[in-house]
Every structure is written in structure tokens, then in C-alpha cells.
XYZ file of C-alpha atoms in Angstrom:
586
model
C 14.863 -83.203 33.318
C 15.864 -80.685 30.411
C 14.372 -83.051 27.663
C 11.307 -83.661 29.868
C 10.080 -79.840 30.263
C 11.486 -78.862 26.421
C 8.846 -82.349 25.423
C 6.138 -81.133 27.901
C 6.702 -77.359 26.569
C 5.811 -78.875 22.850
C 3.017 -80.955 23.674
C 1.013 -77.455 24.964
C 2.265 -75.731 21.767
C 0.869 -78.602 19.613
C -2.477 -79.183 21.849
C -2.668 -74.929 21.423
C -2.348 -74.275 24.891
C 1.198 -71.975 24.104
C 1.912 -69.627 21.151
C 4.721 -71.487 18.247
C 7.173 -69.650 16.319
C 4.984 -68.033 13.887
C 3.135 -66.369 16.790
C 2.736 -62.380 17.803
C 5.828 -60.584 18.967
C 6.931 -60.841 21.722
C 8.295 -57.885 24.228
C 11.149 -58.439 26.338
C 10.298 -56.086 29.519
C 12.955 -57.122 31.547
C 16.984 -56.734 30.980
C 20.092 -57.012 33.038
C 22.782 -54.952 33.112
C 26.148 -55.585 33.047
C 29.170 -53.139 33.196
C 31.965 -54.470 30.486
C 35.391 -53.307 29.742
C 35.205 -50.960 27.085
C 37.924 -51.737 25.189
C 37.603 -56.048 24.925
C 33.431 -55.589 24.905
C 33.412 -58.089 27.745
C 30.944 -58.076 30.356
C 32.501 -57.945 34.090
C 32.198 -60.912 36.137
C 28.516 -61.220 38.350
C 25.228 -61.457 37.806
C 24.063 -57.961 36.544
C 21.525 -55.483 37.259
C 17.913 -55.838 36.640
C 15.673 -52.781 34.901
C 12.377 -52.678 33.747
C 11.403 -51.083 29.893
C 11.557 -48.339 29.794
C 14.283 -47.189 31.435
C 16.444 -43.345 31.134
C 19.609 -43.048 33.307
C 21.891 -39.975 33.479
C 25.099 -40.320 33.661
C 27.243 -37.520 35.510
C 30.268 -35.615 33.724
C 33.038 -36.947 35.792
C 32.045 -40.684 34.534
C 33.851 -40.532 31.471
C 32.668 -43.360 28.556
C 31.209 -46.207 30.073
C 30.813 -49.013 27.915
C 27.980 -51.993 29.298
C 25.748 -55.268 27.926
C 22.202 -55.135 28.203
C 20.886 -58.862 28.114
C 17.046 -60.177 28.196
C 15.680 -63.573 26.889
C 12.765 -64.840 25.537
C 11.912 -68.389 24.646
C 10.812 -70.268 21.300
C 8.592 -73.189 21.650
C 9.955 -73.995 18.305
C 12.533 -73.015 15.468
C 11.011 -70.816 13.381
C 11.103 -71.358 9.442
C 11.202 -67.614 8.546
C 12.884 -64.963 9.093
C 12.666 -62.880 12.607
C 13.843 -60.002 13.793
C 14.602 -57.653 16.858
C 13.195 -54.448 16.720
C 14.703 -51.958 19.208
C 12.663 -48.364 19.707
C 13.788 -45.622 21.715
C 16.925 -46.139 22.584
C 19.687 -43.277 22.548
C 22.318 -45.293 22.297
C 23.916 -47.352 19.076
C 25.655 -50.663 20.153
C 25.806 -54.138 18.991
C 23.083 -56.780 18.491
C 23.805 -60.248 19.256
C 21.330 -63.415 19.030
C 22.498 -66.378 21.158
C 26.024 -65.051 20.318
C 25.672 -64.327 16.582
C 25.807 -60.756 15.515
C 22.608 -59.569 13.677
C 23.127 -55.971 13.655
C 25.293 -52.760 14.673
C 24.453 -48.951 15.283
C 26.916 -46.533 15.730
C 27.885 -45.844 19.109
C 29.394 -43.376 21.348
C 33.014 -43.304 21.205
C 35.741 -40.736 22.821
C 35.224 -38.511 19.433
C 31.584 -39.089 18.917
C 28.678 -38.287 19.985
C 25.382 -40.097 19.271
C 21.885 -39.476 20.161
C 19.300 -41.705 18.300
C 15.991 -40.946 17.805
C 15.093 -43.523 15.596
C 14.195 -46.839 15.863
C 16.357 -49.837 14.473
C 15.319 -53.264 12.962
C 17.804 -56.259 12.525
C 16.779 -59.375 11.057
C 17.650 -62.706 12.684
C 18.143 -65.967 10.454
C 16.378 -68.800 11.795
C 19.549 -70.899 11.883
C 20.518 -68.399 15.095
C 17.454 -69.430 17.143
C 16.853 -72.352 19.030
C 13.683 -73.962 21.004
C 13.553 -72.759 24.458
C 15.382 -69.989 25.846
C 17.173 -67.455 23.346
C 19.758 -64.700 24.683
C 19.633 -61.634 23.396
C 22.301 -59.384 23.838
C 22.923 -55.254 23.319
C 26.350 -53.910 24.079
C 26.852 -50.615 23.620
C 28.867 -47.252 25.584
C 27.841 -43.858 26.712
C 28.825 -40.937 27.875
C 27.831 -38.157 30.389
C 24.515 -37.001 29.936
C 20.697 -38.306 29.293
C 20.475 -41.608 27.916
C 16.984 -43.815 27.493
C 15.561 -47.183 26.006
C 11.834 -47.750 25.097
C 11.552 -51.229 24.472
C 12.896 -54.347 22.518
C 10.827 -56.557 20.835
C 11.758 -59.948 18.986
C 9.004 -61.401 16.239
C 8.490 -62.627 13.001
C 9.931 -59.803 10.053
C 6.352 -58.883 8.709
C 4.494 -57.334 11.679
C 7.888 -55.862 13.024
C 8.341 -54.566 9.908
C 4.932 -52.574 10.182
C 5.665 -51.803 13.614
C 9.273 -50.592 12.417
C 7.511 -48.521 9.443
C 5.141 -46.901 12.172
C 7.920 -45.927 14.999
C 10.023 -44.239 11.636
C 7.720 -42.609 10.833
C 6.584 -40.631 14.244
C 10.237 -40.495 14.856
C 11.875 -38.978 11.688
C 9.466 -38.286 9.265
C 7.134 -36.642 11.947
C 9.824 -34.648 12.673
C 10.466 -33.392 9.135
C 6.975 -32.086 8.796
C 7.243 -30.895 11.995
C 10.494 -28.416 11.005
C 8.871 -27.775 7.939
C 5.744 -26.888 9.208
C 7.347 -24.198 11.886
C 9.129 -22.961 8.413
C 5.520 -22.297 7.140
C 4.062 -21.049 10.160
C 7.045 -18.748 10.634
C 6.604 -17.177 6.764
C 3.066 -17.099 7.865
C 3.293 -14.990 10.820
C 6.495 -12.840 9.759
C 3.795 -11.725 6.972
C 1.416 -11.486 8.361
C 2.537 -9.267 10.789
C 4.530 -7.260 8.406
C 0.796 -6.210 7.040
C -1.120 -5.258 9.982
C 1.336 -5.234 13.390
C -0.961 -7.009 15.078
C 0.602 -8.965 19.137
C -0.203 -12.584 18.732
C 1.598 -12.788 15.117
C 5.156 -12.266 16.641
C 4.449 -15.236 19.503
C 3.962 -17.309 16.549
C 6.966 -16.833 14.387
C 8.671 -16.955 17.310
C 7.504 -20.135 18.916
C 7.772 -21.498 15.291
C 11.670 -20.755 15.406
C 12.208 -21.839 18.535
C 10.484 -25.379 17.323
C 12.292 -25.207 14.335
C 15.597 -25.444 16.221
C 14.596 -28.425 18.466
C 13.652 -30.146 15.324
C 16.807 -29.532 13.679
C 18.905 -30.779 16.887
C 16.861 -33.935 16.931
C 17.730 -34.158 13.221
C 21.455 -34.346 14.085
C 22.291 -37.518 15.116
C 25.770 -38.313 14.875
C 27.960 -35.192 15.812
C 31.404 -34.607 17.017
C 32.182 -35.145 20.712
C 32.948 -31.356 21.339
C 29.391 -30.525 19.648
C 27.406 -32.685 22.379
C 26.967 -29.397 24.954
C 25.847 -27.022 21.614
C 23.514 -29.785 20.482
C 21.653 -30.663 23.810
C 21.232 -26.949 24.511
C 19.349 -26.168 20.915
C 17.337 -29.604 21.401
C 16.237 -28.290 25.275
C 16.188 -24.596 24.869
C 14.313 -25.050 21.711
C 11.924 -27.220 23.012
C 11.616 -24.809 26.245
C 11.209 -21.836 23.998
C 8.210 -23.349 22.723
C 6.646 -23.987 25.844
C 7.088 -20.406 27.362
C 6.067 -18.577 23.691
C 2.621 -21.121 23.569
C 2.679 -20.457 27.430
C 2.219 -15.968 26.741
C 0.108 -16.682 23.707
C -2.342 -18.540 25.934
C -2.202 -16.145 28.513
C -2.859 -13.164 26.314
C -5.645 -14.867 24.796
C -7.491 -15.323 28.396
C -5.848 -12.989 30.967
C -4.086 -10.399 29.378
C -1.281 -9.178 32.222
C 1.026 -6.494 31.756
C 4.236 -7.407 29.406
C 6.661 -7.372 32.291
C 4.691 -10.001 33.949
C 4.569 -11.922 30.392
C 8.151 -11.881 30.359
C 8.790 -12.833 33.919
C 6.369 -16.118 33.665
C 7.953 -17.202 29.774
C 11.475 -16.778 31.682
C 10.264 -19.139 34.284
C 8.578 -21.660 32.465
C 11.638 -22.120 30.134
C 14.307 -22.038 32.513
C 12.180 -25.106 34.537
C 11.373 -26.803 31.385
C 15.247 -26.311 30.843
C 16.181 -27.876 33.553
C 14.298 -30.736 33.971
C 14.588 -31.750 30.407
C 18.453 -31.600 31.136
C 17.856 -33.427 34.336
C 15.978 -36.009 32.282
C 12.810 -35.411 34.538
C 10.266 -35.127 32.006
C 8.319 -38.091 30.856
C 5.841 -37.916 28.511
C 3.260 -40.189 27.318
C 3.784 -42.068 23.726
C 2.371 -43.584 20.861
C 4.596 -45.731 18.690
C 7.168 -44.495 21.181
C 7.478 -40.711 19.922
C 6.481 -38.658 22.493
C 2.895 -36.751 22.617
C 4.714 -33.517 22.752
C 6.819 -34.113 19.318
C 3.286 -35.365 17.851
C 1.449 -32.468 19.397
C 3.669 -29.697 18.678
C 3.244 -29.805 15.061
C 0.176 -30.173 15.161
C -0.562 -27.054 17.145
C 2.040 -24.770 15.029
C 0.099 -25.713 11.892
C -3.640 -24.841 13.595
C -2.119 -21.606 15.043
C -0.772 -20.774 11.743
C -4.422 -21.683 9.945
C -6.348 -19.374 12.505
C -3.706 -16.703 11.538
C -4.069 -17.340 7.893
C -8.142 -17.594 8.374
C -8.099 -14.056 10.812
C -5.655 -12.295 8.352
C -7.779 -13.506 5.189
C -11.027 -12.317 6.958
C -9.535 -8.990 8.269
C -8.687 -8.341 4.525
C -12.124 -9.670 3.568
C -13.492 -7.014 5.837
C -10.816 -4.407 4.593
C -12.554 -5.299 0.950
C -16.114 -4.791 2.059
C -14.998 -1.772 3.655
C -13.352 -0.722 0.801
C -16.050 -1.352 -1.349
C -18.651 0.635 0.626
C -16.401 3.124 0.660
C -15.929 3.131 -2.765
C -19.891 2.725 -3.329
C -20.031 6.114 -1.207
C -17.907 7.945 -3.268
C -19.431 7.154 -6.357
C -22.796 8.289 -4.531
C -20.992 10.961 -3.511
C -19.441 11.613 -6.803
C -22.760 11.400 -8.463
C -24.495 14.391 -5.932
C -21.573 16.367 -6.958
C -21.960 15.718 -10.407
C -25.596 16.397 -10.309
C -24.944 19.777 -8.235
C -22.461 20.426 -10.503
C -24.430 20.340 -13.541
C -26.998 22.825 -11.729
C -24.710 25.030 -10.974
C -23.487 25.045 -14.263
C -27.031 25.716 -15.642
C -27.309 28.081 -13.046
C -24.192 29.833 -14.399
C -25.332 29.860 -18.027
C -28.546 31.434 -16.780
C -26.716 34.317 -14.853
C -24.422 34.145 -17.753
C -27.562 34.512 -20.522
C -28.565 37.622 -17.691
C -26.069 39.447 -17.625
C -25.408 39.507 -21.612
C -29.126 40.987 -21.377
C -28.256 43.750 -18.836
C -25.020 44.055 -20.714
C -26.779 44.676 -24.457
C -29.441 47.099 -22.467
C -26.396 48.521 -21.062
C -24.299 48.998 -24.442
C -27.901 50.407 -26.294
C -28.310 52.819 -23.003
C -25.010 54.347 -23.149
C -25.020 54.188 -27.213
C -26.980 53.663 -29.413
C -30.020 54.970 -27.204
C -28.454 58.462 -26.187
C -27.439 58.722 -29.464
C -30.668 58.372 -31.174
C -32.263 60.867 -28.730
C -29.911 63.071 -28.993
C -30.555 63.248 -32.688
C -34.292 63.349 -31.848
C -34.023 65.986 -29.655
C -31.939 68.327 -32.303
C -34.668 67.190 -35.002
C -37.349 68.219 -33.103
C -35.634 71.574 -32.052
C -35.358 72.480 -36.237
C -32.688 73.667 -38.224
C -30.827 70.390 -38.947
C -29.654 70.433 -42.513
C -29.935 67.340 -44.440
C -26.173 66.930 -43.856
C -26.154 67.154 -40.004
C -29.097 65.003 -40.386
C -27.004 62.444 -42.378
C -23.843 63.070 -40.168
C -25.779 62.221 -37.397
C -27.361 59.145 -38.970
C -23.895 58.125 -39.431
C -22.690 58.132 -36.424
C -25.563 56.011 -35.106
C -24.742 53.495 -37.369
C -21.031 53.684 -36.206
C -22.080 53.567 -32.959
C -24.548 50.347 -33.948
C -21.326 48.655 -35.500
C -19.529 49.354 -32.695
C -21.607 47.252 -30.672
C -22.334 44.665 -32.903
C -18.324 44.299 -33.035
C -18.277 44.288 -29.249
C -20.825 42.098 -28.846
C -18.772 39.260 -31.481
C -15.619 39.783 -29.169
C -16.162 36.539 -27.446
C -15.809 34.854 -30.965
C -13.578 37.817 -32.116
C -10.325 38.964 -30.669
C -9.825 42.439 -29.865
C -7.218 42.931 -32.599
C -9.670 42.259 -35.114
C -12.123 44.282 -33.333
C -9.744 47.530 -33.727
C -9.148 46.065 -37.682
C -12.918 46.526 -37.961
C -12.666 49.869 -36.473
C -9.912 51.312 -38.576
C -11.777 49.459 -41.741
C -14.165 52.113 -41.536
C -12.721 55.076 -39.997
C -10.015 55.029 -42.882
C -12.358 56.558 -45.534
C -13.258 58.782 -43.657
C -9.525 60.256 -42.803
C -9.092 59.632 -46.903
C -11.753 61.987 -47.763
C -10.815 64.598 -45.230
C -7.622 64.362 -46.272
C -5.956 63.363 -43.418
C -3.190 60.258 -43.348
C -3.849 57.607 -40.920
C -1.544 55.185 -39.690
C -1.647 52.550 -37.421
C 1.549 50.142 -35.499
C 0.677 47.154 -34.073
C 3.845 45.060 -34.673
C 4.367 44.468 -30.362
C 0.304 43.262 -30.479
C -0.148 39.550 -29.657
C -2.565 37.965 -31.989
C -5.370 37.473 -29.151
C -5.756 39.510 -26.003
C -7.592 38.018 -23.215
C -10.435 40.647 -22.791
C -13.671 40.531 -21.158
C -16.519 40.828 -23.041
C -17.747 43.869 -21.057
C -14.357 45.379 -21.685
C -14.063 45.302 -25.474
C -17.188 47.942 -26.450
C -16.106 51.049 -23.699
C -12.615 50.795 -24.932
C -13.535 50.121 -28.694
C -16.189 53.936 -28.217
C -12.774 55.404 -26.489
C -10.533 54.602 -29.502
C -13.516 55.744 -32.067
C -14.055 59.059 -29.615
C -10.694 59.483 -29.994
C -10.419 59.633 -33.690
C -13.485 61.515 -33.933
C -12.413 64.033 -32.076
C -8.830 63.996 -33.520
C -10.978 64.047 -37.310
C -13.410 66.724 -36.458
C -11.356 69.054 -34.041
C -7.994 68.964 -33.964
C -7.096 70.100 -37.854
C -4.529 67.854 -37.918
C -2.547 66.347 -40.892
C -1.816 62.888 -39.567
C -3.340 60.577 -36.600
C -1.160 57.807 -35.323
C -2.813 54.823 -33.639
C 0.057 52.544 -31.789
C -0.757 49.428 -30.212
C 1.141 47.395 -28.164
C 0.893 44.685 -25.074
C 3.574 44.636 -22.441
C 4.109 41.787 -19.925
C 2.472 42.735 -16.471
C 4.394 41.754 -12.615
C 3.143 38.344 -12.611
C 3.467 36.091 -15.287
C -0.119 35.670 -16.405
C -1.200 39.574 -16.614
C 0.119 42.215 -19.114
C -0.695 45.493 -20.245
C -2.373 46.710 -23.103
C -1.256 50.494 -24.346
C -3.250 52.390 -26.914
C -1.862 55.648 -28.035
C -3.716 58.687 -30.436
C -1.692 61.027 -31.727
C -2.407 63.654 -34.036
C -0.236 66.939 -35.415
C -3.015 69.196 -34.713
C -3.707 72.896 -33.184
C -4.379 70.793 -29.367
C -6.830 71.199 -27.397
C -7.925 74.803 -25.888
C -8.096 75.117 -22.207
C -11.761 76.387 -22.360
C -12.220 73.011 -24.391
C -10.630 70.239 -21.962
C -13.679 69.487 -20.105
C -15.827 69.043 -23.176
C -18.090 66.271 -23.330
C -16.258 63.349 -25.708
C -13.369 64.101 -23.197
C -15.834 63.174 -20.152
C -17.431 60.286 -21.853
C -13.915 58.950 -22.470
C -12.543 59.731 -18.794
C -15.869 57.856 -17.638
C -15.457 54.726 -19.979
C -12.416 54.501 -18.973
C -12.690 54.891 -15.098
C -15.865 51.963 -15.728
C -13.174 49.378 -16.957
C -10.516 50.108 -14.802
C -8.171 51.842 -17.148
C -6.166 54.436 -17.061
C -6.358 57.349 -19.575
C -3.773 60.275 -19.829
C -4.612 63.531 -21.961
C -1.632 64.883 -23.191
C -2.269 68.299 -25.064
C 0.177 71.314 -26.421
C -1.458 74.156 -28.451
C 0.068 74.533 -32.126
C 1.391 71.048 -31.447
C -1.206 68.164 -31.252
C -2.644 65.844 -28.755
C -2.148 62.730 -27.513
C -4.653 60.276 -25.406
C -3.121 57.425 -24.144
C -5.118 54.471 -22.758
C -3.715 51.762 -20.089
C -5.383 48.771 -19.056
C -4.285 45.410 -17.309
C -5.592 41.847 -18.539
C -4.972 38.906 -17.635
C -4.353 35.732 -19.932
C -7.208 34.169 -18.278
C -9.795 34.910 -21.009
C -12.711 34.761 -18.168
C -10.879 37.618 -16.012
C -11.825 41.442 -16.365
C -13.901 43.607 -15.020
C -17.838 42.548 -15.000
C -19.805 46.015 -15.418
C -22.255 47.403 -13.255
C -26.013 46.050 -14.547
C -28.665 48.915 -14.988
C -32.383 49.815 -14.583
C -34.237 49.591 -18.347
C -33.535 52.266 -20.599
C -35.174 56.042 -18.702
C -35.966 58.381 -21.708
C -36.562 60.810 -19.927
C -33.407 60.630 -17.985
C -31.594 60.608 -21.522
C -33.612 63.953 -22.717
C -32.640 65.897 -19.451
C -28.469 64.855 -20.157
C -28.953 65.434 -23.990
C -30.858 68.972 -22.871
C -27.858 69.736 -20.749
C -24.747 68.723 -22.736
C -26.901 70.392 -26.113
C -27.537 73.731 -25.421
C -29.721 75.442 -28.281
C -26.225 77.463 -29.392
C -22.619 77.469 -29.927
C -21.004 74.639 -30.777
C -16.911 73.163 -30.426
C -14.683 70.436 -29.563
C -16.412 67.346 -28.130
């Protein structure tokens, strides 16, 4: 009866009417199960237990290593001529592959030292010398231990589309994983960056649900481990995985319904202690392709988009941070540019005011000198009785007092030593041909002193009143001039002393308020300096002259500006200080 259905089965496959050998592969959906004894790898009398692919089973802690045979068939219409093969995806366990009783593969399996969990697919080859027409026997033993355990599928075929199929699961399955750790590594870098540059909430979710994927990949990457290491391993591969799902879980929720934090918290601490759980309870079955779960495919996938929208959000907050930098930049300048253009009016304004006040200052200087002086010599002209040597004295001095301010009025170019150099240039012949010695010390002078412009004339006319006086008056024998700077309180101001000393009669009482005295008190009083009259009869005088500067060269005193020159303010003072007799000490 045997012969009969094994011809009958042949005459469909050669009418077409059944696949032959060299047809698709076929999957074996149906096993049995049979309990063996661990140690001979025999299967225990009866007639086994029936599952459907796929199947998981858990098995408890207190039921030690169990070691079983899986057997399912499938039939050959004909011997094949090439070579086939089994291809076994999904499956947890190693074990032994056996084709109609001859061996065609082994995987490790789970002994009382090791622990294995697969996640790979395997591929054996079968010879065509171990298949027969008709029913074939194909047979998995294998052991496990407590925990989660699971097979996908078996399938028997020819080597060339198994081999595709085989190239396909790997890939999902190991490779997949790979870029899946390595693209949580990225994404991790990404966000720790990231959020090192701006602080913002959503970049710490990311690094974080990145590490916690980075750990499940790495457990799944672990295959073969120690027996003690089995508790450490499932916990990374579930908490890992349930880290993921709480972290994505707050990101979510922040993006649409931002709660409070402690609510945040509360939920993530939920979802991963259920996720936990029923991954440990082997509850949770997700949908496949190439039998690699949509969540391992997913994941990824997800990790790497988060981590682009990051990258694109941080690149066009600096994009914006650019522009804004820009315009800010483009304001400045415009700002920059105002200024610069108020500046340069000011300045212009400045050298206007400056150019003004050199005018009121020259008026000023030809007012107070050369201008009283000439009217004064009027006025005694037109009165008579000037010999031609008063007349010529007289001339004189308005000439000194004309070189005077032409020296003043160079002391912006000219230092005020050189100044007084001019000044004793041409007093000295003058003290020659009256016979009198003069001598001047200025070893403790600095080679420039920082006067103001409006300072250098008054105290230049108090130096040359001085020595008139001290030349005319005094009947002296010898005139020292001593001048000398001293450093002030602060460290940019000083003092400049100016001493004239002669070995004269002094100065009469009746003489002390005469008017070079008062012109001198007054210039002196105008620049802020202080002048000290020190007079003993039969013994000389001396006029000392203090003033501060500073070693800014712009600071000093700026002089009071004046109406134009009043003649007939000039004739009243000349008319008063000149009466029409007597004569003395000026």
C-alpha cells in the first residue's frame, strides 16, 4: 500500500499537480515535543506534545535545566540533487540538528555553567544523500533553563533562497542591532552637546533614551554568558528596553501636554516598571519582519530622526543666533558710524571754540599789554615833557611787552623753559649795562612743563615785572632767578616755584601797594597762583611765585574772555595810576 501512494505521489509531481525537490521552501508549522533525559539526549517514551510556530514558553526557577526534542516532518516527492538546508529563525535556544537521524548542525546550548540567549538565526546545510522521498524527520534537541525561551519558525529548502532568507533574518537580527547601538552612541554625543550649548528640556530625554537603548542593544549583543550572569543580563536587555519606552513616553508628552515634572516622573515610572514586567513575564509580542521584531527595527529608526530634528533645531537656532548676530553687528557699525560722524562735529566744533577762544585770548593779552601800555605812553606824550629817553624807555618796554606775547603765544609749540630762556636772553643786557649780575638756577627744572597756554604770558609779565622792578628800584647788586618743579599729592600734578631775589635797599612801606606790585598780585590771583612778597629794608626782596600743573598738557586754568578793547576805560586807569607828578617804585 506504501509503494502504491509513494507511485501515485510521483505521478502528480510529474503530471505538475505537486511541487518536486527543487521547489519553494517549505515551513514546518507544526512540532512535537518531547521531554528527554538530559544527560543520554534521549527522548522519553510517548507520543509528545504538539505546538504551533511560533511558540515562547517560560520556564519557572525551581525547574532546574530541562533538556527536550523538538520534532516536525515534511515530505519530498523526490530526492533532491542539490544541496538543502534547514534554516531555523528565532529561536533562543542552541541544540542539535538532526535530518532523518544524521547530524547537520549544532549551536551551543544551555548547560549548568552557561547561559545562552540567541538572537540570531542559524542555517545548516543538508546533503542530499540524508533525504529521502516521502516523509523526512527533522529533529532539534536542545536544554533550557529558567526563564523566557521562544522559536519563530523552521524552514527546510533548497541552499540558494534559504541562503537569501538567512542573509535577510542576519541582518535585522545582528547587524540591525549594531547600527542600532551605534546610532544611540551618535544620538547620545548629539544631545549631550547639544545641550551642553543651550540647556534646552527635550535634549536630556534624548541622551537619555539613547543610553538606555544603548544598553538593551549591548545585552542582546551578548550571547553566550556565564550561568551566574543570566539575572544581570536579562535585567539590562528589559530595563533597557523599558527605559526607552518611558523616556520616548515624557518626550511625547512634553511635546503635546506638557504636565508638571512630578507627574512626568510618576507616568515614566509606570510605564517602565509594566513594560518591565511583562517583558520578564514574556507577555509582549510584537509584530515582525524577517522575524526581528518591529520594535528593534523601529527603535533605531526613531533615535536617529530624533537626533536629526535636534541636529536640524540646534543648527537653525545657531542660524538664527548668526542673523541675530549679524544685525546686531550691522547696528553697531550704524551705530558706530553716527558716533563717528557726531564725533567729528564735535571735534570741529571744538576747534572752532578752540580758534575762539585764542581770539578772545590774543584781545585779552593786547588789552592787558600791549594796549595799556601804548596808551599809557600816549597819554604821557600828549601831557609833554617826555624826553627823548623816557620816550625811548617807554618804546622799549612796549616792545618787551610785544615779545612777551609773541613768546606766550608760541608756548603751545614752545615749552615754558624756553619761554623764561627767551626772557632772560634779553633782560641780561640790560642787568650788564646797569651793572648788575644776574644769575639764574634751574638745575631741579624738567625739560617741559605742562602749562596752559593761557597760563604761560601772566606768569612770563610776573617774572619780567619782577626784574623790572628789582632793575629799576631796588639798587641792588645781584638778582637771583631760581627755578624749580616739585612733585604735587597725586602723581600726575606738581608744583612749579619761581623765586626773585635781589640784595637791594627793599621795598618801603609807603611803596608796597604800588602798581607793578598790584598788577603782579592780580596776574597771579587770574591763574591761580600763589605769590608771596617777602621784603626787609637795607636787605633786599624776594617774590616768590607758586603754581600747580598738571602733566596733562590740556589742564590749567582757561581765562576769563573779555569785551573788545574800551579806550576809554584804559585812559581813565592810566589817568589814575599816572598822576601828572611824583614818581617811585612800581
Amino acid at each position: 500500500m506504501r509503494r502504491i501512494a509513494i507511485a501515485f505521489v510521483a505521478l502528480l509531481a510529474a503530471a505538475g499537480w505537486l511541487p518536486t525537490a527543487s521547489a519553494e521552501p517549505q515551513a514546518i508549522h507544526r512540532i512535537r515535543w518531547f521531554f528527554s533525559d538530559a544527560a543520554a539526549g534521549r527522548a522519553a517514551p510517548g507520543s509528545g506534545i504538539p505546538f504551533t510556530l511560533p511558540m515562547h514558553w517560560t520556564s519557572g526557577a525551581q525547574s532546574g535545566l530541562r533538556a527536550v526534542s523538538m520534532q516536525g516532518g515534511f515530505i519530498l516527492t523526490q530526492v533532491p540533487t542539490g544541496t538543502w538546508a534547514v534554516l531555523i529563525s528565532g529561536s533562543s535556544e542552541g541544540g542539535t540538528v538532526f535530518v532523518n537521524g544524521h547530524f547537520v548542525g549544532a549551536v551551543p546550548a544551555e548547560t549548568a555553567m552557561r547561559h545562552v540567549a540567541w538572537h540570531r538565526p542559524w542555517l545548516f546545510a543538508v546533503a542530499p544523500s540524508d533525504l529521502i522521498a516521502g516523509d523526512n524527520q527533522l529533529q532539534i534537541r536542545t536544554r533550557y533553563g529558567p526563564g523566557a525561551h521562544a522559536l519563530a519558525g523552521i524552514t527546510v529548502g533548497p541552499l540558494d533562497p534559504l541562503w537569501d532568507r538567512y542573509t535577510r533574518a542576519e541582518f535585522f537580527a545582528t547587524t540591525w542591532n549594531w547600527i542600532g547601538a551605534a546610532t544611540a552612541l551618535f544620538a547620545a554625543v548629539v544631545a549631550f552637546t547639544i545641550w551642553t550649548q543651550r540647556r534646552d528640556k527635550v535634549s536630556p530625554l534624548l541622551a537619555l533614551a539613547s543610553g538606555f537603548w544603548l544598553v538593551h542593544a549591548a545585552a542582546r549583543v551578548i550571547e553566550v554568558m556565564p550561568a551566574s550572569a543570566q539575572a544581570a543580563a536579562e535585567a539590562a536587555y528589559a530595563g533597557g528596553y523599558a527605559g526607552f519606552v518611558a523616556v520616548a513616553a515624557i518626550a511625547l508628552l512634553r511635546w503635546r501636554h506638557p504636565v508638571p515634572r512630578r507627574i512626568e516622573w510618576e507616568l515614566a515610572a509606570a510605564i517602565a516598571a509594566g513594560t518591565g514586567l511583562l517583558w520578564f513575564e514574556n507577555l509582549l509580542d510584537f509584530p515582525s519582519i524577517g522575524d526581528a521584531a518591529l520594535v528593534n527595527l523601529a527603535a533605531p529608526i526613531a533615535l536617529g530622526a530624533w537626533a536629526a530634528v535636534a541636529i536640524r533645531s540646534f543648527v537653525q537656532s545657531a542660524h538664527d543666533a548668526e542673523s541675530a548676530k549679524e544685525d546686531l553687528e550691522n547696528r553697531v557699525r550704524e551705530r558706530e558710524q553716527l558716533l563717528k560722524r557726531n564725533y567729528e562735529r564735535l571735534r570741529e566744533s571744538e576747534r572752532l571754540q578752540a580758534q575762539s577762544h585764542e581770539r578772545q585770548r590774543i584781545m585779552q593779552d593786547m588789552h592787558d599789554g600791549l594796549g595799556s601800555q601804548l596808551m599809557s605812553s600816549l597819554m604821557l606824550v600828549e601831557r609833554g615833557g617826555v624826553s627823548p629817553e623816557q620816550f625811548a624807555q617807554i618804546l622799549r618796554e612796549s616792545i618787551d611787552d610785544m615779545r612777551l606775547a609773541i613768546d606766550a603765544l608760541a608756548a603751545e609749540d614752545v615749552d615754558m623753559a624756553a619761554a623764561l630762556g627767551n626772557l632772560r636772553f634779553r633782560m641780561e643786557p640790560r642787568f650788564r649795562a646797569a651793572g648788575v649780575a644776574l644769575s639764574w638756577d634751574a638745575r631741579t627744572l624738567p625739560a617741559e612743563i605742562p602749562l596752559h597756554p593761557d597760563m604761560v604770558l601772566p606768569l612770563l609779565r610776573i617774572v619780567q615785572e619782577a626784574l623790572t622792578n628789582a632793575l629799576k628800584h631796588s639798587h641792588a647788586r645781584a638778582v637771583r632767578v631760581t627755578l624749580a618743579a616739585t612733585p604735587g599729592e597725586k602723581p600726575d600734578t606738581g608744583w612749579l616755584d619761581i623765586r626773585v631775589t635781589d640784595n637791594g635797599q627793599g621795598i618801603a612801606p609807603d611803596r608796597n601797594a604800588g602798581r607793578g606790585l598790584l598788577n603782579m598780585r592780580n596776574r597771579a590771583q587770574k591763574i591761580g597762583a600763589q605769590l608771596r612778597i617777602d621784603t626787609e629794608p637795607g636787605r633786599g626782596t624776594t617774590i616768590a611765585l607758586r603754581m600747580r600743573f598738571e602733566k596733562d598738557a590740556t589742564a590749567g586754568l582757561r581765562m576769563r574772555t573779555t569785551a573788545p578793547l574800551n579806550t576809554q576805560a584804559i585812559i581813565e586807569q592810566v589817568r589814575r595810576a599816572n598822576p601828572p607828578t611824583g614818581s617811585g617804585a612800581s
